[in-house]
CSV table of C-alpha atoms in Angstrom, one decimal:
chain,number,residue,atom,x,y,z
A,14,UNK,CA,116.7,105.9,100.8
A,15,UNK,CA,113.0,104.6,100.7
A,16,UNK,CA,112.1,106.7,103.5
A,17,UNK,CA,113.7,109.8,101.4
A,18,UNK,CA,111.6,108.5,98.0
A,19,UNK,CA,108.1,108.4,100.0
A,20,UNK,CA,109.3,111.4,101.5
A,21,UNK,CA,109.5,113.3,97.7
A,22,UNK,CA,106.5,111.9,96.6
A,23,UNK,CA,103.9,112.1,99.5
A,24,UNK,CA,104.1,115.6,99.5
A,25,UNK,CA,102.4,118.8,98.6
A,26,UNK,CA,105.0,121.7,98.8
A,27,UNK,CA,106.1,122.9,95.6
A,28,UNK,CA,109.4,125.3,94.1
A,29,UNK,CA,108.2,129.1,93.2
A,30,UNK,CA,109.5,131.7,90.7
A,31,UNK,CA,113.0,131.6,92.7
A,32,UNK,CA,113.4,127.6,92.9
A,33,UNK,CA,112.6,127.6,96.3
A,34,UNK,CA,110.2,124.9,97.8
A,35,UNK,CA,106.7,126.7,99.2
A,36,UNK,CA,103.9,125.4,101.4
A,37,UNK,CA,103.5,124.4,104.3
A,38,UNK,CA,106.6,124.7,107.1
A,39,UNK,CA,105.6,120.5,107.2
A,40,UNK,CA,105.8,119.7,103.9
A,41,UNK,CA,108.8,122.1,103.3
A,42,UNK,CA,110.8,121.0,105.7
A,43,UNK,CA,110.2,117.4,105.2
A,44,UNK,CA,110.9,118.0,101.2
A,45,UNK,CA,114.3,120.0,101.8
A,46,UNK,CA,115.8,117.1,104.0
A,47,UNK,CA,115.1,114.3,101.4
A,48,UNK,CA,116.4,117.0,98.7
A,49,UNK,CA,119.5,116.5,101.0
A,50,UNK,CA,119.3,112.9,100.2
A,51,UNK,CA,118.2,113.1,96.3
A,52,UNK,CA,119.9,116.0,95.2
A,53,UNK,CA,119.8,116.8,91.8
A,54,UNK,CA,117.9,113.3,91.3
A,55,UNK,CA,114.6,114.5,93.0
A,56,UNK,CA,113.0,115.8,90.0
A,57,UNK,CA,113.5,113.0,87.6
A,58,UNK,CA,112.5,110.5,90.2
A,59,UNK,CA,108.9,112.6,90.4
A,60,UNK,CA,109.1,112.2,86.6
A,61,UNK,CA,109.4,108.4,86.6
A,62,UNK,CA,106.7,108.1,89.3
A,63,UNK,CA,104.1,110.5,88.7
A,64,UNK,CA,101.1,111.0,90.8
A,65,UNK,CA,97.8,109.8,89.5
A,66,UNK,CA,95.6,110.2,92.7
A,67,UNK,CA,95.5,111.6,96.2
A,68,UNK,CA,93.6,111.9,99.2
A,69,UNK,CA,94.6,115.2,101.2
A,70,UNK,CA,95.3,115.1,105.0
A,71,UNK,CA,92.2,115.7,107.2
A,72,UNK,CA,91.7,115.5,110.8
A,73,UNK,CA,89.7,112.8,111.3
A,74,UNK,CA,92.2,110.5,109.4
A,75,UNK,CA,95.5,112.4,109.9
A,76,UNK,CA,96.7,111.2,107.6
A,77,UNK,CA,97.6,112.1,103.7
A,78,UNK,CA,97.6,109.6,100.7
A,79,UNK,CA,99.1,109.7,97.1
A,80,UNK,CA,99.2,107.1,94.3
A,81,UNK,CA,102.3,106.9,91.9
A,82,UNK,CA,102.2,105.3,88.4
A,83,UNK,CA,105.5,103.3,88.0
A,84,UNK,CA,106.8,104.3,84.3
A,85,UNK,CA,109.3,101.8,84.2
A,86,UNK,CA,106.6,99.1,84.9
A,87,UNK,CA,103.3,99.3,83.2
A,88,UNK,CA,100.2,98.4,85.5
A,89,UNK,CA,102.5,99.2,88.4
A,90,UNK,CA,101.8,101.3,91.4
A,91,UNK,CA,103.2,102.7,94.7
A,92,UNK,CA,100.6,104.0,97.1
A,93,UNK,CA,102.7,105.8,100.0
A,94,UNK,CA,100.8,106.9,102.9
A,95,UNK,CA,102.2,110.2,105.6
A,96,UNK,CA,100.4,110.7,108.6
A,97,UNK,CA,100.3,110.3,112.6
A,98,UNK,CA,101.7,107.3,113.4
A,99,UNK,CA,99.1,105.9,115.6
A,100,UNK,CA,97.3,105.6,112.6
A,101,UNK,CA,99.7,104.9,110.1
A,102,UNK,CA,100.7,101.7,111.9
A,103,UNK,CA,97.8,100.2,112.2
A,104,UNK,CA,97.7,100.3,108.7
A,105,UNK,CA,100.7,98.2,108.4
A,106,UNK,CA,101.7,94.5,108.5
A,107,UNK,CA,105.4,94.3,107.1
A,108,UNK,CA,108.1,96.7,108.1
A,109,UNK,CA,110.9,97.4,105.2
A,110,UNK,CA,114.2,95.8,106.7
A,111,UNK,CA,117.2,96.2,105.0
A,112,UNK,CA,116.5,96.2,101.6
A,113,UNK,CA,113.2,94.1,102.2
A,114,UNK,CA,110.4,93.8,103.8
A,115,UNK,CA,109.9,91.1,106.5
A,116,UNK,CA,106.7,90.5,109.5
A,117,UNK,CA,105.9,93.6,111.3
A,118,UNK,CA,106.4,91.3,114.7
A,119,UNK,CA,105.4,92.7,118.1
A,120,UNK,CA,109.3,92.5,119.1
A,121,UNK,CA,109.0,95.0,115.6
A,122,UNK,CA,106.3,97.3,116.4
A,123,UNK,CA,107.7,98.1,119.9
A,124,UNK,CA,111.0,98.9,118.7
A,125,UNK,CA,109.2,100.8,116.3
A,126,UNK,CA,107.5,102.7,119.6
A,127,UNK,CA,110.2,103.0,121.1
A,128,UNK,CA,112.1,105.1,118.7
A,129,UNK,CA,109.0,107.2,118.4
A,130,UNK,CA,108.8,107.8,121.8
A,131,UNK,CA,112.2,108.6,121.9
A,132,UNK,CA,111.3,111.7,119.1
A,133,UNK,CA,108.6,113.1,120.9
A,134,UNK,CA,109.9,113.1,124.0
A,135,UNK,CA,112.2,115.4,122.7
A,136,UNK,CA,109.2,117.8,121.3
A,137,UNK,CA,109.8,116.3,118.0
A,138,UNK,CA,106.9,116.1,115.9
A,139,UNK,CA,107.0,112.8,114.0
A,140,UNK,CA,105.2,111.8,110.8
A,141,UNK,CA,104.8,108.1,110.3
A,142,UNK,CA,105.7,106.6,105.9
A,143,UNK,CA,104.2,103.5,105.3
A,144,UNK,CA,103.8,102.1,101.5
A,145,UNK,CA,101.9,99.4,99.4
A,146,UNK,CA,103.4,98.3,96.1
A,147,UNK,CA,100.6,97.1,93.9
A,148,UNK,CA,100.9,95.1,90.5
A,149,UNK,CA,98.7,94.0,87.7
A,150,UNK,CA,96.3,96.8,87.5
A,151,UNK,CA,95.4,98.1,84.0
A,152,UNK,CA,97.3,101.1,83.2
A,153,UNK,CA,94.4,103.9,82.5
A,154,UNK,CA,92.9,102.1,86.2
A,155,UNK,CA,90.9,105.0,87.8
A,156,UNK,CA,91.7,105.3,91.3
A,157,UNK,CA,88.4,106.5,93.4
A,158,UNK,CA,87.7,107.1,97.3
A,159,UNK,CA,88.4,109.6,100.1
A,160,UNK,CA,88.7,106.7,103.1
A,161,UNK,CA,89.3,103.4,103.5
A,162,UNK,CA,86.0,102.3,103.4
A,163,UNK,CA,85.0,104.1,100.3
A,164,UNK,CA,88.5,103.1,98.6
A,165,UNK,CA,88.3,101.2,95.1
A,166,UNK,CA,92.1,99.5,96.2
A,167,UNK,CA,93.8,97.9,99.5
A,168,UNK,CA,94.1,100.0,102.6
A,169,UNK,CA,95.8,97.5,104.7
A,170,UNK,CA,98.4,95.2,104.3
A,171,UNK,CA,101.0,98.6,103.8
A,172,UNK,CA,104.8,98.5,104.8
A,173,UNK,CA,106.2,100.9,107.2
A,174,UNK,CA,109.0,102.7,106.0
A,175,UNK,CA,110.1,105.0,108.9
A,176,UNK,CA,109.6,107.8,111.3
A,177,UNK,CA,110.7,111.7,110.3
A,178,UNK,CA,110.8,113.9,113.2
A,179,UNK,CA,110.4,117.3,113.2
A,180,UNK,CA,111.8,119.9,115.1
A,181,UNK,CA,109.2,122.7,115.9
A,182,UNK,CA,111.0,125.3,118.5
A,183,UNK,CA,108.7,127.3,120.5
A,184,UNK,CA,109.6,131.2,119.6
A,185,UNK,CA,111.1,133.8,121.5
A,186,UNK,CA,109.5,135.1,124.2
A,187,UNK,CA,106.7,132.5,124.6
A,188,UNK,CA,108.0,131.2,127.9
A,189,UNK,CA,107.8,134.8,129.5
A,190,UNK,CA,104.7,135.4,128.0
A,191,UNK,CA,103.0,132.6,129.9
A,192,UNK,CA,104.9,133.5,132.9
A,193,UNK,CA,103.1,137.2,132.9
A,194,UNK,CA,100.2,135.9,132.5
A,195,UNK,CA,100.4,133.1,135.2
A,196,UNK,CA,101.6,136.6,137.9
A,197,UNK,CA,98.2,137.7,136.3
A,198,UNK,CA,96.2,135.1,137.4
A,199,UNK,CA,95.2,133.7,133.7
A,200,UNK,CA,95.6,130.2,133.1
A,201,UNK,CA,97.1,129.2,129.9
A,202,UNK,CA,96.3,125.8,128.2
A,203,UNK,CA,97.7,124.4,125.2
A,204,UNK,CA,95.5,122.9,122.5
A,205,UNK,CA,97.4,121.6,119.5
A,206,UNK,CA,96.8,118.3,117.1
A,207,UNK,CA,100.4,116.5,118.0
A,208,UNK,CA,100.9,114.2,119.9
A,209,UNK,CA,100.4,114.1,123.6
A,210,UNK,CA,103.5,112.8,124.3
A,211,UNK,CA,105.0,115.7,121.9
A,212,UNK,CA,102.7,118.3,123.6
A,213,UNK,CA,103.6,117.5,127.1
A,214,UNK,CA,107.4,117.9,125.8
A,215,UNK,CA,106.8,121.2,124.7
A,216,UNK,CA,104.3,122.7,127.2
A,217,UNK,CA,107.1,121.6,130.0
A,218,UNK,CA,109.4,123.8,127.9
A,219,UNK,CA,107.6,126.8,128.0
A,220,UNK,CA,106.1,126.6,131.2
A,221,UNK,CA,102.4,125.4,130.7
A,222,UNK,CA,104.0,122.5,132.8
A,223,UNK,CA,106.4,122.4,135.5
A,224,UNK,CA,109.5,119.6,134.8
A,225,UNK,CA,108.6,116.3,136.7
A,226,UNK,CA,105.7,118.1,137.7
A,227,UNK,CA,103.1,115.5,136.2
A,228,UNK,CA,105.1,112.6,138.5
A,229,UNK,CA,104.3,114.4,141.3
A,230,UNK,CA,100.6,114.8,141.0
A,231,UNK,CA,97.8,112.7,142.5
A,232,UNK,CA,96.9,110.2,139.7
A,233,UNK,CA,93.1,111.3,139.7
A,234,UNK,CA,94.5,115.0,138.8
A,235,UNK,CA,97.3,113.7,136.3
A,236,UNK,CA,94.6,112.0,135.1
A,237,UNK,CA,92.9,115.2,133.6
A,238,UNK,CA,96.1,117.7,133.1
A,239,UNK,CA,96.8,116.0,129.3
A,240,UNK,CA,94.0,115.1,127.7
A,241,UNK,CA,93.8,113.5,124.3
A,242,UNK,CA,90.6,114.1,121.5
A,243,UNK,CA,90.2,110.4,121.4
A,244,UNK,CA,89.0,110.7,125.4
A,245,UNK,CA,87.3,114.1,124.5
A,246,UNK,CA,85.4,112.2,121.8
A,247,UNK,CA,83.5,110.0,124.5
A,248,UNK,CA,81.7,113.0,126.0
A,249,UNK,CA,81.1,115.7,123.3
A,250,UNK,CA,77.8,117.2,123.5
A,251,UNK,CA,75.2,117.7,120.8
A,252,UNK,CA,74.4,120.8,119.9
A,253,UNK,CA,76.2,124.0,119.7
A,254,UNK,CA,77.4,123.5,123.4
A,255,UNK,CA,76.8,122.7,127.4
A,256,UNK,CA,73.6,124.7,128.0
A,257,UNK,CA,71.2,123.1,126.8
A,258,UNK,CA,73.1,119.6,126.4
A,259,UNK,CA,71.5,116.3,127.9
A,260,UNK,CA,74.3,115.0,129.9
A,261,UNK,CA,74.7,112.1,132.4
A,262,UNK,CA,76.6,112.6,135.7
A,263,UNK,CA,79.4,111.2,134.1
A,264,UNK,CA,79.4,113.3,131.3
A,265,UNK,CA,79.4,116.4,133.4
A,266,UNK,CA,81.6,115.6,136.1
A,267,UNK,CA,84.5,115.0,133.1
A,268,UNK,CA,84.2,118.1,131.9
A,269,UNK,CA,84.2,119.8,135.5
A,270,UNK,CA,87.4,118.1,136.2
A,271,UNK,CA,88.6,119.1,132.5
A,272,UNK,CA,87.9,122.4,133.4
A,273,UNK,CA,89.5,122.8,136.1
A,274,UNK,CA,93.1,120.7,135.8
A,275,UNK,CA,93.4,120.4,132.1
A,276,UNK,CA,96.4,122.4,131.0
A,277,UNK,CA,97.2,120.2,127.8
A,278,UNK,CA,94.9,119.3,124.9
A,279,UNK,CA,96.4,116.5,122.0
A,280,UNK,CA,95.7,115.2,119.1
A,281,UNK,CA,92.3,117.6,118.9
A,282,UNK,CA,90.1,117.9,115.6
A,283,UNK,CA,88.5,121.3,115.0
A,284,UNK,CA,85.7,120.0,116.5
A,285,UNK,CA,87.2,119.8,120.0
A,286,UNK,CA,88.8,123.1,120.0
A,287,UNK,CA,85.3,124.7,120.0
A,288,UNK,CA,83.6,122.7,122.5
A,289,UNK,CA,86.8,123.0,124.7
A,290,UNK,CA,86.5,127.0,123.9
A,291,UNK,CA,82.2,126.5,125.1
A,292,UNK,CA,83.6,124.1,128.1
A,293,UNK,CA,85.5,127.0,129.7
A,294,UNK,CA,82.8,129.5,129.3
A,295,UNK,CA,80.0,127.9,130.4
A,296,UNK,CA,81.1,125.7,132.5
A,297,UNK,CA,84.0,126.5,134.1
A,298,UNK,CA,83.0,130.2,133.9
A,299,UNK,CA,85.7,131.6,132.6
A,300,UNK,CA,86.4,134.6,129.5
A,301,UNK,CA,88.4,132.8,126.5
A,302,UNK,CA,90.8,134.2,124.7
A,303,UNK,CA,91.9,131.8,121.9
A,304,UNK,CA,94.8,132.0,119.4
A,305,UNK,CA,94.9,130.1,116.4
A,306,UNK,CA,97.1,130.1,112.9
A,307,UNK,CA,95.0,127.9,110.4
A,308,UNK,CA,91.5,128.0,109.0
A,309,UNK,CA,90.6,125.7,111.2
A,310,UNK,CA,90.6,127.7,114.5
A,311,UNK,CA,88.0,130.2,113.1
A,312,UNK,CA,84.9,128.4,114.7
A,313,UNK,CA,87.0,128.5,118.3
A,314,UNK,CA,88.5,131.7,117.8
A,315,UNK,CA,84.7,133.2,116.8
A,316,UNK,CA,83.5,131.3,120.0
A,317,UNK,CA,85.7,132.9,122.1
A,318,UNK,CA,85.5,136.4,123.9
A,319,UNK,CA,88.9,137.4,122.4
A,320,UNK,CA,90.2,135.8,119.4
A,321,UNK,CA,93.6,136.0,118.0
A,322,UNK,CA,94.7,135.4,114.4
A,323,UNK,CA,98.2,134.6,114.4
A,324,UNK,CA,101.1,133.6,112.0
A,325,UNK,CA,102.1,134.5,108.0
A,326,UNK,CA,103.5,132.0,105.5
């Protein structure tokens, strides 16, 4: 039930004209299945918690923040917290139990792994609640910040609530797409912000990777086939891209290798999908053609030779 209440407050998607919830497919989704929980309740638990602050999802945090005024407790407040769950985590040091909250042990927090690893392996993506009840503040108290750093009340000390997982099927025809282009000689490469255990899930189930087939490679190649945006942080260059970057020879030789084994991309910021788009092309030598479906592929889909605007909501 707590995992169903931060679920119904943490979360942007809203009913239209016709009653139906609209947003994004996340938030949707993620609103419909505690709907299933609340029913009828959802709206007049909103009502008796009502948002008084937020701080939107972004990339570099991935993760999303709201603050909820308790009505039945002056000067009370529940901050819930929905993001990657990495980062989520780290946030917390109690995990709820059952009914309370107790020490988020390490016996805890790999348990808690393990059932994530359990979602993404399936290609699940999973979205990490976490929550901090705070008491005593004044009730007009003015909530301010964008980061934890900047925040004007505790970012730590939070209590994990639970994992959602999310099932995101690849659509029809995807897999036979990559195989045409494969007998054409194109290598396709998956970029995407999930995890990379969730990536390397779904790239095996269209193709991008054989089944088994990362067991079977030579670890200095496996090494480089799923790469995550925390690694491609380390070597970024300055500028707009490789040409006229000051590099080291470790620097370069990462992105050669990149370049030429890389077939999955995780957990990448906007930032990364350009530079991987510039890594290909000057580099690697190759003509891009990038798709994308958010605002935040335009800079890599302009950097590329061919770029593909994809998907309506």
């Amino acid at each position: 039930l707590s995992l169903a209440q931060c679920g119904i407050l943490n979360n942007s998607s809203k009913p239209n004209r016709e009653g139906v919830m609209a947003g994004s497919p996340t938030e949707v989704a993620i609103m419909e299945a505690c709907i299933r929980v609340f029913g009828s309740n959802r709206t007049q638990y909103q009502d008796q918690n009502p948002k008084v602050f937020e701080i939107p999802f972004n990339s570099e945090t991935k993760w999303m923040l709201t603050v909820h005024a308790d009505q039945r407790r002056p000067g009370a407040f529940r901050v819930v917290v929905k993001g990657a769950p990495e980062r989520v985590l780290a946030m917390c040091t109690r995990v709820l139990g059952e009914g309370t909250a107790v020490q988020l042990t390490g016996q805890r927090r790999a348990a808690i792994n393990a059932s994530l690893n359990k979602l993404m392996l399936g290609g699940r993506r999973v979205l990490c609640f976490a929550e901090l009840r705070l008491d005593n503040y004044a009730q007009d108290f003015v909530f301010e910040g964008s980061s934890p750093e900047t925040c004007n009340f505790p970012m730590e000390g939070f209590t994990w609530v639970g994992l959602i997982g999310l099932e995101d099927p690849p659509k029809e025809g995807v897999k036979d797409a990559i195989a045409v282009l494969d007998n054409a000689s194109c290598k396709t490469v998956m970029v995407t912000g999930d995890h990379p255990t969730t990536a390397q899930a779904i790239a095996t189930r269209i193709g991008i990777l054989k089944p088994g087939e990362l067991d079977r490679m030579p670890q200095e190649i496996r090494d480089y086939t799923v790469i995550a945006g925390g690694d491609l942080a380390k070597y970024l260059p300055g500028g707009d891209g490789f040409e006229n970057a000051a590099f080291d020879d470790e620097q370069m030789e990462f992105w050669r290798k990149t370049v030429q084994h890389a077939r999955v991309f995780a957990r990448v910021s906007p930032v990364h999908k350009r530079v991987i788009v510039r890594a290909y092309q000057q580099i690697g030598g190759a003509i891009v053609a990038m798709t994308g479906d958010g605002v935040n592929d335009a800079p890599a889909l302009k950097a590329a030779e061919v770029g593909v605007a994809m998907g309506i909501r």
